[in-house]
mmCIF file of C-alpha atoms in Angstrom:
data_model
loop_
_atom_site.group_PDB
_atom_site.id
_atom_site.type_symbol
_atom_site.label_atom_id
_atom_site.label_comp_id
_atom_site.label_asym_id
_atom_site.label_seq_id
_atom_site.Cartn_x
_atom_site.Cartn_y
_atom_site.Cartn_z
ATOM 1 C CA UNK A 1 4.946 8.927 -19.557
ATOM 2 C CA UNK A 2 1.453 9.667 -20.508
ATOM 3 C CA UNK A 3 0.217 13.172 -21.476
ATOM 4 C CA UNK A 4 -3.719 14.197 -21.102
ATOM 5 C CA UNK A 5 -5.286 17.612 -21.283
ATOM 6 C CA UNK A 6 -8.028 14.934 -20.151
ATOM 7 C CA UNK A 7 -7.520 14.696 -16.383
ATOM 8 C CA UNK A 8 -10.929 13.358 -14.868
ATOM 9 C CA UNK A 9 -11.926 13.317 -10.968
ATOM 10 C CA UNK A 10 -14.740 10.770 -10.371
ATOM 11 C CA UNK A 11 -16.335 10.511 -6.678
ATOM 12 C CA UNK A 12 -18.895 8.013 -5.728
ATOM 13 C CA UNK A 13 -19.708 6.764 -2.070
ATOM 14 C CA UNK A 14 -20.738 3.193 -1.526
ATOM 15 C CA UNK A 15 -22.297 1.471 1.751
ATOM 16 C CA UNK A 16 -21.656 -1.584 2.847
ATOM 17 C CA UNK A 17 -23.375 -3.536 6.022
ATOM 18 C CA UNK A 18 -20.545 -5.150 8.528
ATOM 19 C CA UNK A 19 -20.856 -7.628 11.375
ATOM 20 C CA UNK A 20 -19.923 -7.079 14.756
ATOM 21 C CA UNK A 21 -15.584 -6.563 14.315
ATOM 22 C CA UNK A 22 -13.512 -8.587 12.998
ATOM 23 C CA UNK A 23 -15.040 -8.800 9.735
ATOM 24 C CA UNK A 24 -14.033 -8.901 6.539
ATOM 25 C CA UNK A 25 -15.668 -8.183 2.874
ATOM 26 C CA UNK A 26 -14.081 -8.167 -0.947
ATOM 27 C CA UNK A 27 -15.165 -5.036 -2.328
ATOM 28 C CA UNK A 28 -13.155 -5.859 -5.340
ATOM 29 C CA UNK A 29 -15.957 -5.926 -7.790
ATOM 30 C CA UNK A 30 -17.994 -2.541 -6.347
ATOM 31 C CA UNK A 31 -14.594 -1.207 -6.952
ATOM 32 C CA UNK A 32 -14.407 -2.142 -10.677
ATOM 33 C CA UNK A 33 -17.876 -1.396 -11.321
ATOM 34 C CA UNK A 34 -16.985 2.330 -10.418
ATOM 35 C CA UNK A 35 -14.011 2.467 -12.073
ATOM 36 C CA UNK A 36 -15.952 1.642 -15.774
ATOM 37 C CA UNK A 37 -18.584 3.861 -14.747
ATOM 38 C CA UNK A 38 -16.224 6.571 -14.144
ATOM 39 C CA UNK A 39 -15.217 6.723 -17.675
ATOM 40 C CA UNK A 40 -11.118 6.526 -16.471
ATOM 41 C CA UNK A 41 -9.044 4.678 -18.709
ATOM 42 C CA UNK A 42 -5.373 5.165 -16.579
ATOM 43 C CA UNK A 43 -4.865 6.471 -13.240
ATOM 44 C CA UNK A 44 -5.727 5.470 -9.989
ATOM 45 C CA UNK A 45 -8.368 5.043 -7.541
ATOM 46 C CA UNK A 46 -8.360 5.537 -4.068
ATOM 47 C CA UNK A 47 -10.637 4.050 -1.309
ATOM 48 C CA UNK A 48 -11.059 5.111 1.881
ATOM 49 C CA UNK A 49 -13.366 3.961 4.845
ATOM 50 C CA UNK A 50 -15.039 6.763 7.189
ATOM 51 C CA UNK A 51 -15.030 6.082 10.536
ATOM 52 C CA UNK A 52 -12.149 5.509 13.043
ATOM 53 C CA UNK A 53 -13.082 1.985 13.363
ATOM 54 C CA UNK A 54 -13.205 0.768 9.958
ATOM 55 C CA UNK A 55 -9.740 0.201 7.632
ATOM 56 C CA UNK A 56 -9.033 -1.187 4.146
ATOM 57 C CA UNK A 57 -6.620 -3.073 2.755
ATOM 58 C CA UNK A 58 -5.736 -5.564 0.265
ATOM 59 C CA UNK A 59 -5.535 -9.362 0.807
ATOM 60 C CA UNK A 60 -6.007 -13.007 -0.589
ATOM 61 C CA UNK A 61 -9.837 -13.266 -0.037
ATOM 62 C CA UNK A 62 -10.059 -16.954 1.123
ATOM 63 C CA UNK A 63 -11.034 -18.561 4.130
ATOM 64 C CA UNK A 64 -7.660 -19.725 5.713
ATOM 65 C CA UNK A 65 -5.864 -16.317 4.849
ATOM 66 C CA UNK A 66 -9.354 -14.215 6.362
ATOM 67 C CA UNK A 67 -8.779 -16.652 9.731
ATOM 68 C CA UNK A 68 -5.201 -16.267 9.706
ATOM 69 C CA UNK A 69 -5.474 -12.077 9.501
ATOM 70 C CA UNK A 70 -8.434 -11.752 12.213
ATOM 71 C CA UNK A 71 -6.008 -13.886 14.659
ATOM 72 C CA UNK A 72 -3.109 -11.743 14.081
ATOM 73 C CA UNK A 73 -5.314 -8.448 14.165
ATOM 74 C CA UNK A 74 -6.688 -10.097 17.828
ATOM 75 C CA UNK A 75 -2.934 -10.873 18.708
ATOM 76 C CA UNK A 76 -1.458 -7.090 18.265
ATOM 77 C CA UNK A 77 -5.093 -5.629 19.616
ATOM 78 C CA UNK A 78 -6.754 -8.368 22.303
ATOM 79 C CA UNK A 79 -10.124 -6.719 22.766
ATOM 80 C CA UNK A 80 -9.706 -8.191 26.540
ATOM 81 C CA UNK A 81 -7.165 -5.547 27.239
ATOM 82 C CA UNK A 82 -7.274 -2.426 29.086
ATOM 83 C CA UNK A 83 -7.286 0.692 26.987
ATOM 84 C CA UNK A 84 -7.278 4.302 27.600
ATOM 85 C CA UNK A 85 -9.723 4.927 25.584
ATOM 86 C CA UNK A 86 -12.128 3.901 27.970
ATOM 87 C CA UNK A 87 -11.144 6.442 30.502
ATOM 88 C CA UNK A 88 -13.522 8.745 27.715
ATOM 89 C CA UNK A 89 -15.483 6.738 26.517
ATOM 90 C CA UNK A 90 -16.085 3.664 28.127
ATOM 91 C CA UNK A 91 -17.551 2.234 25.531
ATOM 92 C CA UNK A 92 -15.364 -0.944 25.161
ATOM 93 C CA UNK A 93 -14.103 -0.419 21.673
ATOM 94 C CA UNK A 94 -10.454 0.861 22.416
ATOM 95 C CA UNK A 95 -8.955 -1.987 20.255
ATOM 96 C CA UNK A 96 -11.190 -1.392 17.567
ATOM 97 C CA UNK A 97 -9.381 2.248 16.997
ATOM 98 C CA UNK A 98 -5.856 0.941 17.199
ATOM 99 C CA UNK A 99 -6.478 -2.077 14.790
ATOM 100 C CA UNK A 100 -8.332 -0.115 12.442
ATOM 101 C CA UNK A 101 -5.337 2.874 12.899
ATOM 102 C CA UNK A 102 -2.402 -0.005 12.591
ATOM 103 C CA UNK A 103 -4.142 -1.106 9.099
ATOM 104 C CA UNK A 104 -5.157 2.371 7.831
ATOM 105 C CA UNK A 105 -8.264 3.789 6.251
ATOM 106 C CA UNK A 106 -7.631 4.134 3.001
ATOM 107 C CA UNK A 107 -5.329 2.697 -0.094
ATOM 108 C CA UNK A 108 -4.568 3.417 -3.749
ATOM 109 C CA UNK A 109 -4.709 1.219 -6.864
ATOM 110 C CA UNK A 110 -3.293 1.657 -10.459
ATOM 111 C CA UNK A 111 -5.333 1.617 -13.306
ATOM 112 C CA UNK A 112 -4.802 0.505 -16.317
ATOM 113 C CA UNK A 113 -6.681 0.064 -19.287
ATOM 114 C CA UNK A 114 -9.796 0.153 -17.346
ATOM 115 C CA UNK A 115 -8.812 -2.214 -14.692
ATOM 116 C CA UNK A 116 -7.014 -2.054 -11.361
ATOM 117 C CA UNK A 117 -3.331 -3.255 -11.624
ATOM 118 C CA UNK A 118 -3.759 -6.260 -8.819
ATOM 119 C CA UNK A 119 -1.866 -9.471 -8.332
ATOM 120 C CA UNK A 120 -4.011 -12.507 -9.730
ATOM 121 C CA UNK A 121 -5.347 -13.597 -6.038
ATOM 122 C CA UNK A 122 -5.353 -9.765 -4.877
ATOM 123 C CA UNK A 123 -8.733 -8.485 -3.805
ATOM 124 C CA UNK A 124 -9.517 -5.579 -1.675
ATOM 125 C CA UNK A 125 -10.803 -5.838 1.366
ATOM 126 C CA UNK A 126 -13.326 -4.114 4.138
ATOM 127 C CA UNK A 127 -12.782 -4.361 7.402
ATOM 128 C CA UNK A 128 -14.937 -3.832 10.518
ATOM 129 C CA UNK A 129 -12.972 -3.525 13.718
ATOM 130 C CA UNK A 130 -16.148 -1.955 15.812
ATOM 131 C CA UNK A 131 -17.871 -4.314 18.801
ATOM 132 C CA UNK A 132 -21.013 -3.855 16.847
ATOM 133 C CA UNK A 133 -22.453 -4.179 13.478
ATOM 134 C CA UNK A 134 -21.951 -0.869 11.417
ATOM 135 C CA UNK A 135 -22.885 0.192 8.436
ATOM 136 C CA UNK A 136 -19.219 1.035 6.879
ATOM 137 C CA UNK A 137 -19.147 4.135 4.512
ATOM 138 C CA UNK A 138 -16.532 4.088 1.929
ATOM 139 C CA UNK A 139 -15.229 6.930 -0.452
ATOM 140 C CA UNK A 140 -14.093 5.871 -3.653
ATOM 141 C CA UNK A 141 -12.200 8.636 -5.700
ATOM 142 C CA UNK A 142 -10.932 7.705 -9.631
ATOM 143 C CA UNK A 143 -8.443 10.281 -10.951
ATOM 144 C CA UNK A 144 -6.895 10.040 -14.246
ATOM 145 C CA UNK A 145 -7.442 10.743 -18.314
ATOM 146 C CA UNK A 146 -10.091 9.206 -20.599
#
């Protein structure tokens, strides 16, 4: 167990523009660029994309793997079905919400030594579910000791 009477919190927001849903971006390295900034040698950091439409997640970040998860997100979400949601909105986005809600908005990563504890072909990853291009906002909060 580690003891610290140096507990840091470290917040910093980062933008990043998204096609039209599905689409998918490595954030891996924005990630680690905030964690050395922030100073945190051990703890964790936690990302987490605003917006209802949006979710992040962790995956191999290579073309067959990004295919393979934007069929299977299309499979468990069709955008061709009906949806509720439209009833209130009628916007045509009603599978964006549940595939972004069946992913999740946010995850946490150890740190150690400065770096994120990830598997060697691990990357985090973006995603846009919306049926337009967005601008996704993402919260990135480092807690641990210096």
């Amino acid at each position: 167990m580690a003891r610290s009477n140096n507990i840091c919190i470290y917040f910093q927001g980062i933008e990043i523009v998204m096609e039209k849903g599905i689409d998918i971006k490595d954030i891996t390295l924005l990630i680690e660029e905030i964690i050395k900034k922030s100073g945190i040698k051990n703890g964790i950091v936690h990302i987490t994309s605003i917006g209802s439409t949006g979710s992040v997640t962790t995956i191999e970040y290579e073309p067959g793997v990004i295919k393979d998860l934007k069929d299977i997100i299309n499979e468990i979400a069709p955008p061709d079905r009906y949806y509720e949601h439209e009833k209130a909105w009628h916007d045509g986005n009603g599978h964006s919400h549940v595939q972004a809600a069946i992913i999740g908005p946010s995850i946490s990563v150890s740190i150690r030594n400065y770096e994120m504890v990830l598997g060697t072909w691990q990357q985090i990853v973006i995603i846009n579910h919306d049926i337009k291009q967005r601008t996704r906002k993402i919260t990135v909060t480092v807690v641990g000791n210096t």
